[in-house]
Structure formats: C-alpha cells, structure tokens
Coordinates of C-alpha atoms and ligand atoms in Angstrom, one line a residue:
X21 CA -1.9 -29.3 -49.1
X22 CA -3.6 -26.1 -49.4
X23 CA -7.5 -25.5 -48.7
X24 CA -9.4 -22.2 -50.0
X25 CA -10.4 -20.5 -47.1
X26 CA -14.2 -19.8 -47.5
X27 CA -15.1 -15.7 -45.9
X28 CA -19.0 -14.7 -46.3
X29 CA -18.3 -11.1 -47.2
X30 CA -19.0 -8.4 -49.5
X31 CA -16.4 -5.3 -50.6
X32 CA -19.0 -2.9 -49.1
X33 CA -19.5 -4.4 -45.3
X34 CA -16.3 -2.4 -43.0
X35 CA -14.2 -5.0 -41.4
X36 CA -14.4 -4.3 -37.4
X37 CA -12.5 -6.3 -34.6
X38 CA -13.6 -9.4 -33.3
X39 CA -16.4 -8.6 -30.4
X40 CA -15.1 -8.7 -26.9
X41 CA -11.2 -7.6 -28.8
X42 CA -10.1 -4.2 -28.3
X43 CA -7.5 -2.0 -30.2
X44 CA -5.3 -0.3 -27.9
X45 CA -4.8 3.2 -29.6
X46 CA -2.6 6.2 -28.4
X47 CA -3.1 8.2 -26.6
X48 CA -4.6 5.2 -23.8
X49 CA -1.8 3.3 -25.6
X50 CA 1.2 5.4 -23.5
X51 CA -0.5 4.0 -19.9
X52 CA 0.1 0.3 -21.2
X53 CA 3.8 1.5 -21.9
X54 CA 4.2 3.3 -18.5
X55 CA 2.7 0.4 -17.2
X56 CA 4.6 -2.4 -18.6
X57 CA 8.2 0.0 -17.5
X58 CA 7.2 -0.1 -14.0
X59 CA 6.7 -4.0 -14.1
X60 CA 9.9 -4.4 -15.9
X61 CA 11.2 -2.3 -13.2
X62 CA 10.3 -3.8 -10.4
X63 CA 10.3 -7.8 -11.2
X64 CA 14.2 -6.6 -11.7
X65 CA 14.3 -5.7 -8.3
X66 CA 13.0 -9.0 -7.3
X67 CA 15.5 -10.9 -9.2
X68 CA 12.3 -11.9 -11.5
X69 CA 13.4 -12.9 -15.3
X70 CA 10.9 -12.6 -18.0
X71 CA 10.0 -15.3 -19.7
X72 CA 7.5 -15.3 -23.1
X73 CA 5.9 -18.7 -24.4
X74 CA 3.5 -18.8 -27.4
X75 CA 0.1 -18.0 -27.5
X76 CA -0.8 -21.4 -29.2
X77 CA -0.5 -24.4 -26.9
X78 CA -1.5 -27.8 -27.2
X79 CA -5.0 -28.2 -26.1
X80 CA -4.3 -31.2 -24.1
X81 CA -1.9 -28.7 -22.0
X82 CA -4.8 -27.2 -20.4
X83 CA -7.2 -29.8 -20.5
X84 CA -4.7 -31.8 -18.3
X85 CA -3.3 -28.5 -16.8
X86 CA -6.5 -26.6 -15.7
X87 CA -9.0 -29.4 -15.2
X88 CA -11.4 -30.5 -17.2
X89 CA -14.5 -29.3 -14.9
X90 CA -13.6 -25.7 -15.4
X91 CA -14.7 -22.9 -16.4
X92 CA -12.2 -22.2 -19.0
X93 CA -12.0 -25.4 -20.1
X94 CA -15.5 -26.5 -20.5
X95 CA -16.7 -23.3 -22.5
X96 CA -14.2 -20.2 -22.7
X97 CA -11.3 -21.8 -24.7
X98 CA -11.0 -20.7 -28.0
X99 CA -9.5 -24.2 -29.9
X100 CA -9.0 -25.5 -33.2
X101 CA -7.8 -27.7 -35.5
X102 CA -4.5 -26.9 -37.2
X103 CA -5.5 -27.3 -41.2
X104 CA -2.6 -28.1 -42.4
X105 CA -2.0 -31.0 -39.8
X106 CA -5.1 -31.8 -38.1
X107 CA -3.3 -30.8 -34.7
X108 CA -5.5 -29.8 -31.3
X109 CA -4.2 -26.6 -30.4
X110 CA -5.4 -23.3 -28.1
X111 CA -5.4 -20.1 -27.6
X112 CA -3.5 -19.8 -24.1
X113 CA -6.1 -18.7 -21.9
X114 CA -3.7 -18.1 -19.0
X115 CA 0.1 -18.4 -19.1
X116 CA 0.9 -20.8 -16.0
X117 CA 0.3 -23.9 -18.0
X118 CA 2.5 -22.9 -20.7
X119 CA 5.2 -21.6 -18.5
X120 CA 5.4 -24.9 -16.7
X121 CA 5.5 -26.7 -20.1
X122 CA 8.4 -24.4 -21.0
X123 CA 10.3 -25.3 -17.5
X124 CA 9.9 -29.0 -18.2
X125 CA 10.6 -29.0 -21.9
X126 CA 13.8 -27.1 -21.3
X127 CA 14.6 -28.5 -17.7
X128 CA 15.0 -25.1 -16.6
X129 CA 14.6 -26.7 -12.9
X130 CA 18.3 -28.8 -13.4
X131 CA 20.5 -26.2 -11.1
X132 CA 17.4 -25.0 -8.7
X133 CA 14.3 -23.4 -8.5
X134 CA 13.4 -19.8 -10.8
X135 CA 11.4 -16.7 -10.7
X136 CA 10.0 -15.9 -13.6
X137 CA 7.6 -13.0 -14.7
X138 CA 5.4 -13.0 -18.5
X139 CA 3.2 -10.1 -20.1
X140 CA 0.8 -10.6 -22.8
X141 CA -2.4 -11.5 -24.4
X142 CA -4.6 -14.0 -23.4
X143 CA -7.8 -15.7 -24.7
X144 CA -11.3 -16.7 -23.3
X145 CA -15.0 -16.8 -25.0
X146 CA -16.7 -14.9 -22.2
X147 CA -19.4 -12.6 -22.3
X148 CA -17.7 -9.1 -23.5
X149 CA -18.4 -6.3 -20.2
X150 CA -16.8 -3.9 -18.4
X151 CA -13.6 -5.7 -17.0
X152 CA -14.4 -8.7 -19.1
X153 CA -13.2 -9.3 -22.7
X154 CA -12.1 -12.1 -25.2
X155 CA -9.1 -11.0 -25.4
X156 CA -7.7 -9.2 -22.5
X157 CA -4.0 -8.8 -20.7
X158 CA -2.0 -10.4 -18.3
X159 CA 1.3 -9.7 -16.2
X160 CA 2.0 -13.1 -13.7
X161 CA 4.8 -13.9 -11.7
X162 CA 5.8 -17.9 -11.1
X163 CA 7.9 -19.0 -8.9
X164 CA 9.3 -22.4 -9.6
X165 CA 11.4 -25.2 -7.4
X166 CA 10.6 -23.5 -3.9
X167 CA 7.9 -25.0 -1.5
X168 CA 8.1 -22.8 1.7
X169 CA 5.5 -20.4 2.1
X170 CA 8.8 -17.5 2.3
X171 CA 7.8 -17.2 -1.4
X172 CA 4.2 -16.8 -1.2
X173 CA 4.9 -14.0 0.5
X174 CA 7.4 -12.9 -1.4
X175 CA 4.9 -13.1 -4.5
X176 CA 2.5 -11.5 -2.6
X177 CA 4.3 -8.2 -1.4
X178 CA 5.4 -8.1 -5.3
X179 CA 2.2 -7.4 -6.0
X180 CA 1.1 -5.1 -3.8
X181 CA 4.6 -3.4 -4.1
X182 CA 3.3 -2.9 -7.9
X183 CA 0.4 -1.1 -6.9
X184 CA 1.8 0.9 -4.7
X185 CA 4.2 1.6 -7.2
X186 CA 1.5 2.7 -9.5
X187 CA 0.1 5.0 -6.7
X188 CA -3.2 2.8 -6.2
X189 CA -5.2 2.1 -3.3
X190 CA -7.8 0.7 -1.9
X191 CA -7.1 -2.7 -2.8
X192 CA -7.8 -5.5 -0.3
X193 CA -5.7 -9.0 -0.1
X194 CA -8.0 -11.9 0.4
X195 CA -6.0 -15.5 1.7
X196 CA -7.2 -18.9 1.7
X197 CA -5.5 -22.3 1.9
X198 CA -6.4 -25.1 -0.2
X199 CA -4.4 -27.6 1.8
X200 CA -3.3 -30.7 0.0
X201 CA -5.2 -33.4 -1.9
X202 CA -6.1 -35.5 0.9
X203 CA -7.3 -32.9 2.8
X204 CA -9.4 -31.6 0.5
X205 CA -10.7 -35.3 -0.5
X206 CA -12.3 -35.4 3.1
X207 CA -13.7 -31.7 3.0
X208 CA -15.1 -32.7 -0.7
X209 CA -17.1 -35.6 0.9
X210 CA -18.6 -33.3 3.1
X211 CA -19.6 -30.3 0.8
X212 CA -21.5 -33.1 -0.5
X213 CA -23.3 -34.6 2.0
X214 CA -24.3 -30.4 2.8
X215 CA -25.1 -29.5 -0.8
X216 CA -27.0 -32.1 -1.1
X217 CA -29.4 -31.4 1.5
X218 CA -30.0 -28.2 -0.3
X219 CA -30.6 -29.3 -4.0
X220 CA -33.7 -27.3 -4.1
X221 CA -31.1 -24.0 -3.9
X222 CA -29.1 -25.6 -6.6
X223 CA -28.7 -23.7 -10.0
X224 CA -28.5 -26.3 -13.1
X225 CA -24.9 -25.4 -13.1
X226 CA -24.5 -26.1 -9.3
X227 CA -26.4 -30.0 -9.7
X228 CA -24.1 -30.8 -12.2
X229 CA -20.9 -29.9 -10.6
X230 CA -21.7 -31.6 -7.0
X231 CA -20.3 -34.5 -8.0
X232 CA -17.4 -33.6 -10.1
X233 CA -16.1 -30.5 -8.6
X234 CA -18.2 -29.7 -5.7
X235 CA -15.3 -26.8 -4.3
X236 CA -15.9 -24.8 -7.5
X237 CA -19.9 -24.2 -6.1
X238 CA -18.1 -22.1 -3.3
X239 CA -16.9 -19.9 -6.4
X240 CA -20.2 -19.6 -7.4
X241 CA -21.9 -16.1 -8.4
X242 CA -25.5 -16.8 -8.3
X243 CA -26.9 -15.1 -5.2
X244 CA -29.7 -17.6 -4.5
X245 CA -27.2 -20.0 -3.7
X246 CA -25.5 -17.2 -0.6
X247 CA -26.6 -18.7 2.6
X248 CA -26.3 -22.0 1.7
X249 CA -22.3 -21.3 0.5
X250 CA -21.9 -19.5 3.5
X251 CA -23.1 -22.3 5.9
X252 CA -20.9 -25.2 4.0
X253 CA -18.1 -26.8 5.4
X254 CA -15.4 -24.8 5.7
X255 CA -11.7 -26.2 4.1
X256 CA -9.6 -24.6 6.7
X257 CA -11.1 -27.1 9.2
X258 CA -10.1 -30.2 7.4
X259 CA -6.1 -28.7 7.3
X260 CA -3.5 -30.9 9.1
X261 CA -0.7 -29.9 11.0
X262 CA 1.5 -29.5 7.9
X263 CA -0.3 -27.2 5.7
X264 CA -1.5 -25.2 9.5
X265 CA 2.0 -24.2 9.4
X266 CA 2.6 -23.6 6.2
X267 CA -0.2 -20.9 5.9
X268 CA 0.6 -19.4 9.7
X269 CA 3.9 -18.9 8.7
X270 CA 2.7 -17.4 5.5
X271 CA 0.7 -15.1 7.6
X272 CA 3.7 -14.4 10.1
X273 CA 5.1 -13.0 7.2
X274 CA 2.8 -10.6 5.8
X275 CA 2.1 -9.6 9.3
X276 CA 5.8 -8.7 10.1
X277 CA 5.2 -6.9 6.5
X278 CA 2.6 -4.6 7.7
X279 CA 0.6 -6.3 4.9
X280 CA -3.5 -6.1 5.9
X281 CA -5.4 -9.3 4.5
X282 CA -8.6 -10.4 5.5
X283 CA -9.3 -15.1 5.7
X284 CA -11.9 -15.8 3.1
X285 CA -12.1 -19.5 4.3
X286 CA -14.7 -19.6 0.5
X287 CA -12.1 -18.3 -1.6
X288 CA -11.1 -21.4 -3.9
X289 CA -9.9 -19.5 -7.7
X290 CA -11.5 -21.0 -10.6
X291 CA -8.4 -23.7 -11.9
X292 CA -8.0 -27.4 -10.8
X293 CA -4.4 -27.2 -9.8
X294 CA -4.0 -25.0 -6.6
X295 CA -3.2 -26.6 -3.3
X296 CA -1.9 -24.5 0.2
X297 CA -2.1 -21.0 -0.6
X298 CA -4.7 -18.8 -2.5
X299 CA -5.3 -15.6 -2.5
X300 CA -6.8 -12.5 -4.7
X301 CA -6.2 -9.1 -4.7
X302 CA -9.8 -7.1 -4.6
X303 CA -11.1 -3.7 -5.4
X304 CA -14.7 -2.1 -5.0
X305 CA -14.1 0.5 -7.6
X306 CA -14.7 -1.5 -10.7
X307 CA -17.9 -2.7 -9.7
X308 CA -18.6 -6.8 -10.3
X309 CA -15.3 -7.3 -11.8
X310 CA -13.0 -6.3 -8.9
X311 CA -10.4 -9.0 -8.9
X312 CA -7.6 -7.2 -10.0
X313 CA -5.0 -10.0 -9.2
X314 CA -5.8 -14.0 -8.2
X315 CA -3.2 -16.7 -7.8
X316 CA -1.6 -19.5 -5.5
X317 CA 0.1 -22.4 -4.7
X318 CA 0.6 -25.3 -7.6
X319 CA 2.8 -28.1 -6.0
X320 CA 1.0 -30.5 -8.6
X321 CA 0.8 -29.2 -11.8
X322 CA 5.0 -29.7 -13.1
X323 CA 4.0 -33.2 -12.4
X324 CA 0.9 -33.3 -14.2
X325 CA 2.4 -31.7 -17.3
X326 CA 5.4 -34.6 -17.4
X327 CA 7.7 -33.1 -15.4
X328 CA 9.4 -34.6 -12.1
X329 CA 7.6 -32.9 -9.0
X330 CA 8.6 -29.7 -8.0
X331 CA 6.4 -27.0 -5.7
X332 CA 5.5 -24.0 -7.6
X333 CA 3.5 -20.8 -6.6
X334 CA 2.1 -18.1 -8.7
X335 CA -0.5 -14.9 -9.7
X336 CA -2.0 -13.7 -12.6
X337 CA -2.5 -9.8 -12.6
X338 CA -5.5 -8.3 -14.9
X339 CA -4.0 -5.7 -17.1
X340 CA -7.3 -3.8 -18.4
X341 CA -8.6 -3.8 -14.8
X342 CA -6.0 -2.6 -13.5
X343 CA -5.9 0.1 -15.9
X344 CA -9.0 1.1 -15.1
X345 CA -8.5 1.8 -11.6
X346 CA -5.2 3.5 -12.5
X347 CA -7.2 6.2 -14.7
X348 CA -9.7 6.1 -11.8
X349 CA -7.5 6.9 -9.2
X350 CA -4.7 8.4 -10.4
X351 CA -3.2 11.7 -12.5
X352 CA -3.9 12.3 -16.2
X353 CA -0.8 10.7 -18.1
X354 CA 1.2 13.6 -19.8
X355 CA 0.4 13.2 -23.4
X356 CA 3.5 12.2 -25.5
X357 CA 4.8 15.1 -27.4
X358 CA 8.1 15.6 -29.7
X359 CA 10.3 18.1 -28.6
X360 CA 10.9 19.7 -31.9
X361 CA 8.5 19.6 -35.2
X362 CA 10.7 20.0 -38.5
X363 CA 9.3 22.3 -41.5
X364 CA 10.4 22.1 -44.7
X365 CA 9.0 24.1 -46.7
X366 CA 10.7 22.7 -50.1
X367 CA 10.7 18.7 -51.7
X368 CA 14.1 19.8 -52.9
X369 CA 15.4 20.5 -49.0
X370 CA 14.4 17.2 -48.4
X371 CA 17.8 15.0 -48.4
X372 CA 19.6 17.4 -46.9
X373 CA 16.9 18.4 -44.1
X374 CA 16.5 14.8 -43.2
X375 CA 20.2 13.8 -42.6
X376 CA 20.1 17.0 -40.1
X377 CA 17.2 15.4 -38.3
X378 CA 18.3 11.7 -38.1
X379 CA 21.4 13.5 -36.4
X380 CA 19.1 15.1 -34.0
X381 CA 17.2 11.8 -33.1
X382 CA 20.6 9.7 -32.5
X383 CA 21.5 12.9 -30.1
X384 CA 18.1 12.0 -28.0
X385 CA 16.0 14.7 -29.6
X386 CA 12.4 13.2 -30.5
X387 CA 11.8 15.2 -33.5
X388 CA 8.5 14.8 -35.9
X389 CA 8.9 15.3 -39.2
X390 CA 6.5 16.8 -41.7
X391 CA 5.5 14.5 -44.0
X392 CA 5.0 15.4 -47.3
X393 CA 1.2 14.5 -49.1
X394 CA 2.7 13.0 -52.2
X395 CA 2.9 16.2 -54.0
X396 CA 5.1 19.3 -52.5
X397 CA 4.9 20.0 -48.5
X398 CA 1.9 22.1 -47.9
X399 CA 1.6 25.9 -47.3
X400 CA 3.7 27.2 -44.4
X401 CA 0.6 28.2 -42.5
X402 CA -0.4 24.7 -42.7
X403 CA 3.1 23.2 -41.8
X404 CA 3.0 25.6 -38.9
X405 CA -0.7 24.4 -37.8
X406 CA 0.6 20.7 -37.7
X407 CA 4.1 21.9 -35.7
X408 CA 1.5 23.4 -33.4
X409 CA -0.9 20.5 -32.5
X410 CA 1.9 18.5 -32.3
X411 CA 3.0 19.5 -29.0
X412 CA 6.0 19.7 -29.6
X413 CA 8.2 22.7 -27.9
X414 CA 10.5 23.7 -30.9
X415 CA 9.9 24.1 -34.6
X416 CA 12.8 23.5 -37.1
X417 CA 12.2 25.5 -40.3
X418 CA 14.8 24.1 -42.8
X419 CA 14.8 27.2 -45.5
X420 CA 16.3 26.2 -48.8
X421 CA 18.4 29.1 -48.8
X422 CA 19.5 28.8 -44.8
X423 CA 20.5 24.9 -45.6
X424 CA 22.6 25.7 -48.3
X425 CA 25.0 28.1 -45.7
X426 CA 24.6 25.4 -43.4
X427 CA 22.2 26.8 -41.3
X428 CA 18.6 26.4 -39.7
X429 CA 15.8 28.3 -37.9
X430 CA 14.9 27.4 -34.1
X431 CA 11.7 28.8 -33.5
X432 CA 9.8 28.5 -29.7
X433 CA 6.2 27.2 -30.6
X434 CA 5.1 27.6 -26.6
X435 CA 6.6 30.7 -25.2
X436 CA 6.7 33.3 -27.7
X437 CA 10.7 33.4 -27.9
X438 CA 11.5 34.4 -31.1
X439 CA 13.1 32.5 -34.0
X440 CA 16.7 32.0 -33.5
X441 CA 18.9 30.7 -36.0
X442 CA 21.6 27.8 -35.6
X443 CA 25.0 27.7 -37.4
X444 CA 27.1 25.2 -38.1
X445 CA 24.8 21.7 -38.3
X446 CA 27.5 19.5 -37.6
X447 CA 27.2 20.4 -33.9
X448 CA 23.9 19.1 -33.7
X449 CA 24.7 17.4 -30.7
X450 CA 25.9 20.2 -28.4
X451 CA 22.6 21.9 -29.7
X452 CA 20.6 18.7 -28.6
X453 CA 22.5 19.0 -25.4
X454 CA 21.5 22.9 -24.9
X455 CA 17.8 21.6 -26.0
X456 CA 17.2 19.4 -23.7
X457 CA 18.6 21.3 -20.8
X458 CA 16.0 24.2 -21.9
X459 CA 13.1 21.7 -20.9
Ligands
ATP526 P1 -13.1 -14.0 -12.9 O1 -13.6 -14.6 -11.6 O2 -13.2 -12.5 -12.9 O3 -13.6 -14.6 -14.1 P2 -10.7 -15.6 -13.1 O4 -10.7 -16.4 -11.8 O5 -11.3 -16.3 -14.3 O6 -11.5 -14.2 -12.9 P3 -7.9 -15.7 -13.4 O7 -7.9 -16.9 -14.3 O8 -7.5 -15.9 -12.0 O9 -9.3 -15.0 -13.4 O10 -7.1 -14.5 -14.1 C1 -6.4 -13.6 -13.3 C2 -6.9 -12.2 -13.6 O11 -7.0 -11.9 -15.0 C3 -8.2 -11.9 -13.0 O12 -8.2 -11.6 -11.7 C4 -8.7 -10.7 -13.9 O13 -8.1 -9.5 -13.4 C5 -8.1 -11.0 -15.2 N1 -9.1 -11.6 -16.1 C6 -9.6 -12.9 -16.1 N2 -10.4 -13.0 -17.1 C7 -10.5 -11.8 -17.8 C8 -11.3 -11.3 -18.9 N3 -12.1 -12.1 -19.6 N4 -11.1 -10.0 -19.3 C9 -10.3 -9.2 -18.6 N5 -9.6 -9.6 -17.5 C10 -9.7 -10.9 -17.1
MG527 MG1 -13.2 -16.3 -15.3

C-alpha cells in the first residue's frame, strides 16, 4: 500500500525548520556535549543505568499515563495516524511513560527495583518562547521498585549534585506532597466547594476544569486568579499519618544533607500520576520559564500502564534551560580546536599524506585535514589562512619532495617557533607523544 504524499511547495521557497525546532550548531553544539559527559558522569556514580526508548509511543500510553485533563494531553501532543496501518501513535512528550512501558514490557522489575537515567528529545505544540519550544531536551532520572522516601532524596541530591557539578547557583528546591488518592479525594471535594464560591475569578480554563481536575487550578498562571489560589485549601492538611512520615523523613534527609528547600504547600506539577512527593527545582534568572527541573513520586502509574504495582519516583531536567543559565553564569566554553592542521600542497601527495595522518589520529592527535575543492588544493597562502583560523596549534606541511625521503615539516602556527622537520614517519606515535606533552 503506498499513498503519494501531497507537499504545497515550490523549488524557489528555502526549506526552514519547523517553528518552535531549533538546530543545535557548533560552536553552542560543544556545551550539549560537555553537558551530556558530566550527566554520564555522574548518574555512574549513582549506580544510575541509561536507558533509551523511542520517541514514537502509542498514544493510548499517555492518554492513560498522563491523564486525560492535562495539559499535554488535551492540546500539546503532537499525534498521528500511522499511514501505512492506521495505528494511534505520539511523539513522546516526556519519557516517564515510555520508561515505565519499557520496565513492564521487559519485566525489568523480576529481581528488584532499578535506577535508570534517559537523554533526548521530546515533543509538545506549545507556544515557541524563550525557555519554551516544540521540540526541546530532556535528561530524567527514574527510580523504579523502591517506595521509601531514602530515594526521593536520593533523586533529589542527584540533581542538585548536577548543578553543582556544572558550577550553577542560585537554584531553589521547592517540596510538596501529594499524599495518596484518598487523601487527595477529600482535599478535591473541598477545592471545590472554595472555587466555587469564587467563579466570578474563574478564567474559562479554570470553570472547566473544577470539576474534572480541580488541583491542576493551583498550577494555574493567570494572575487574577492569585488570592483566591492562595486562600484554597491547602493538601498538606488533608495528609494522614502515613504519607506525614513519609515526607518528614524525606525532609530529615535533605536536612541532614545541608540541602535548603522551601514547602510550597500549591506546588502540584502539571501530570495526573504523582502521589507523596513533588518537588521542582527553580531559578530567577530565566525570567517566566524558571523551572529548570520538576518531578516526583508515581506509586500508580506501573499499574496503570499493565504492570503489577510497584512505587516509582522520578524528575525530568530541562536541557535548553538549563543551558541557558549555564552560559549565564558560568565561563565561556573553550572553543574546540585540532591540534594540528595538515597542508598539502600537491593532489599527487595525497595517498601518501593521508596514511601519515590517519596514523596521527589513531595516536590521539586530532588533526584537520585540508580538503581539496575538487580541483588541486589551493594556493599555500590560502592553505596557510585555513591552518590558521583553525585553531589548531601545529601545521603539517606534507611537501612532495619531503614525503618521498620520508619526511614532513612541523611548523608552530601560535608561538612563532620555527618550522622543524620530522624524520622517520613511522614513529608517528612517539611524535604524537612529544606533541601532546608540548600542550
Ligand atoms: P512548564 O510549567 O514550564 O510548562 P512542565 O510542568 O510542563 O513545565 P515537565 O513536564 O515537568 O514541565 O518537564 C520537565 C522540565 O522540562 C521542565 O521543568 C522544563 O525545564 C522542561 N520543559 C518542559 N516543557 C518544555 C518546553 N516546551 N521547552 C523547553 N523545555 C521544557
Ligand atoms: Mg508545560
């Protein structure tokens, strides 16, 4: 079965990315890789393995994962049908859903709970902004199998270890606690009995939520709607004994930690499926979009994806915002530069020049090459000129007449050291070794 696939467009209009989906180009491109090291770096130190799922789920994952009276669900999700077989499917707007599908499928929960760390792309039809984009970057953490609150701290000084790591500050912890469903059953009859002695205050947005997810109005950003948020009933009030202790205990923790966090007894997170613990990770520097880093407690959701019930906690970590703050706040990045440019100033050098410089490369030299331009290798001057903005420390000249005794010229490019010339080519390693000892 195949289909034509129909494209309004002419030769003439320039193809441009998809609006609110940015190209990541070099030289911002070397702070995602530093970045992604120090992640990788660290989750190994907290025994966290990676785990990558695809970026096209089943839309009924989320619907039933997330909630339908969300806002992902109800109008960010980008979904289609698959033409080929008609199937639902999704962009993954987040990656918790998916990793719990993943754990189930492959009953990765048979010989005990798991730590588990993703990085990638995800997908919601927002409004483009500063901090806000269609497709934008995530790093989370899930930790599966384990329902005492030692993890939720655990997750917690993870991420703030991270931003130490990265030499960031200024970023506040906010805590909540959710409690469990019947808890929050008694504290949603009373949110409504409040709200709705205030439905003049109520945005259209706000009416039509009271009575299908009145918590989510807490999360609301419409500041009309401030005083009367602030006076409503207030979860932690409504808490037993059981999920007291869990968060006090939580708290014990981070306190022992040295970890500051201020109670935000509104914080509820945007997704159906949190229960005990919330919390976010806040900056002022990035100006309405300061959540760097949200996540929580998820005791319900392996069970609502078909699997048999197991506790789970969790965070989601904003790569471009936190990006942002890190060029904000922090040293330029070095820019990336070769440590040796090659010139060759003959096509017929070319063979021989190139087996000398894959040598160099497998001895840990990063060497850049000139490239030819189809025709010859360009002037000298102009070879020179490129070695130059290159960065790179060393130039390689590989003479016709110097290869053919088996030698090249080593010329500084930064320091005004004269050319030097080295014999023997099949010791390119000890030279590499020299090289890199020089720098
Ligand atoms: P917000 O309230 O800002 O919409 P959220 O509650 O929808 O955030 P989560 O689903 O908790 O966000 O995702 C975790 C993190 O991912 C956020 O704290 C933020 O840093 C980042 N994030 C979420 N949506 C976007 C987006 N559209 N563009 C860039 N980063 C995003
Ligand atoms: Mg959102």
């Amino acid at each position: 079965m195949s289909e034509k696939i129909q494209v309004a467009s002419s030769k003439s209009t320039k193809l441009v990315a998809v609006k609110g989906m940015n190209d990541i180009l070099p030289p911002d491109s070397a702070r995602w890789e530093w970045f992604e090291a120090k992640v990788r770096h660290l989750m190994a130190r907290y025994a966290y393995r990676n785990i990558r799922t695809p970026i096209v789920e089943p839309t009924a994952l989320f619907v039933r994962g997330l909630g339908e009276v969300t806002d992902i669900v109800e109008k960010e999700m980008y979904s289609f049908e698959d033409r080929l077989n008609g199937e639902a499917l999704t962009l993954r707007p987040e990656c918790t859903a998916g990793v719990v599908r993943a754990v189930v499928e492959h009953n990765l929960l048979y010989e005990g709970g798991k730590r588990l760390y993703y990085m990638g792309p995800m997908f919601r039809h927002e409004r483009p902004q500063r901090g806000r984009y269609r497709q934008f970057h995530q790093v989370g953490a899930e930790v599966l199998g384990f329902g005492g609150p030692d993890v939720d701290a655990e997750l917690i000084l993870l991420a703030s270890s991270l931003f130490k790591q990265l030499g960031l500050r200024d970023i506040r912890l906010e805590l909540n606690s959710l409690g469990q469903p019947a808890e929050r059953l008694a504290h949603r009859a009373a949110l409504i009995v409040h709200f709705e002695q205030h439905l003049n205050v109520l945005g259209e947005e706000e009416k039509r939520r009271l009575h299908t997810n009145p918590m989510r109005i807490l999360d609301t950003k419409n500041p009309a709607m401030k005083s009367v948020v602030e006076s409503a009933p207030q979860l932690l009030s409504f808490l037993g004994e059981a999920s007291m202790a869990h968060f006090t205990a939580l708290r014990t923790i981070l306190d022992a930690n040295g970890l500051p966090y201020t109670i935000n007894p509104r914080l509820v997170r945007g997704l159906d499926y949190y229960n005990l613990t919330v919390f976010e990770f806040i900056t002022e520097s990035l100006g309405s979009q300061g959540t760097i880093c949200g996540g929580g407690r998820y005791d319900y959701l392996i069970e609502q994806v078909g699997g048999k019930p197991s506790p789970a906690v969790g965070w989601g970590l904003g790569i471009e915002r936190l990006l942002e703050l890190v060029k904000e706040q922090c040293e330029p990045m070095a820019a990336l530069t070769p440590d040796a440019y090659a010139i060759i100033p003959d096509v017929a050098s070319l063979p021989e020049a190139i087996r000398v410089i894959e040598a160099l490369r497998s001895a840990g030299i990063a060497v850049q090459m000139h490239a030819s331009a189809g025709e010859g290798m360009g002037s000298m001057k102009s070879q020179f000129k490129k070695a130059d903005s290159s960065g790179a420390a060393y130039g390689l000249i590989f003479g016709v007449d110097e290869l053919a005794l088996g030698q090249v010229t080593v010329k500084s490019l930064r320091d005004g050291v004269g050319a030097q010339r080295l014999e023997d080519l099949t010791c390119v390693a000890q030279w590499a070794h020299t090289l890199q000892s020089t720098h």
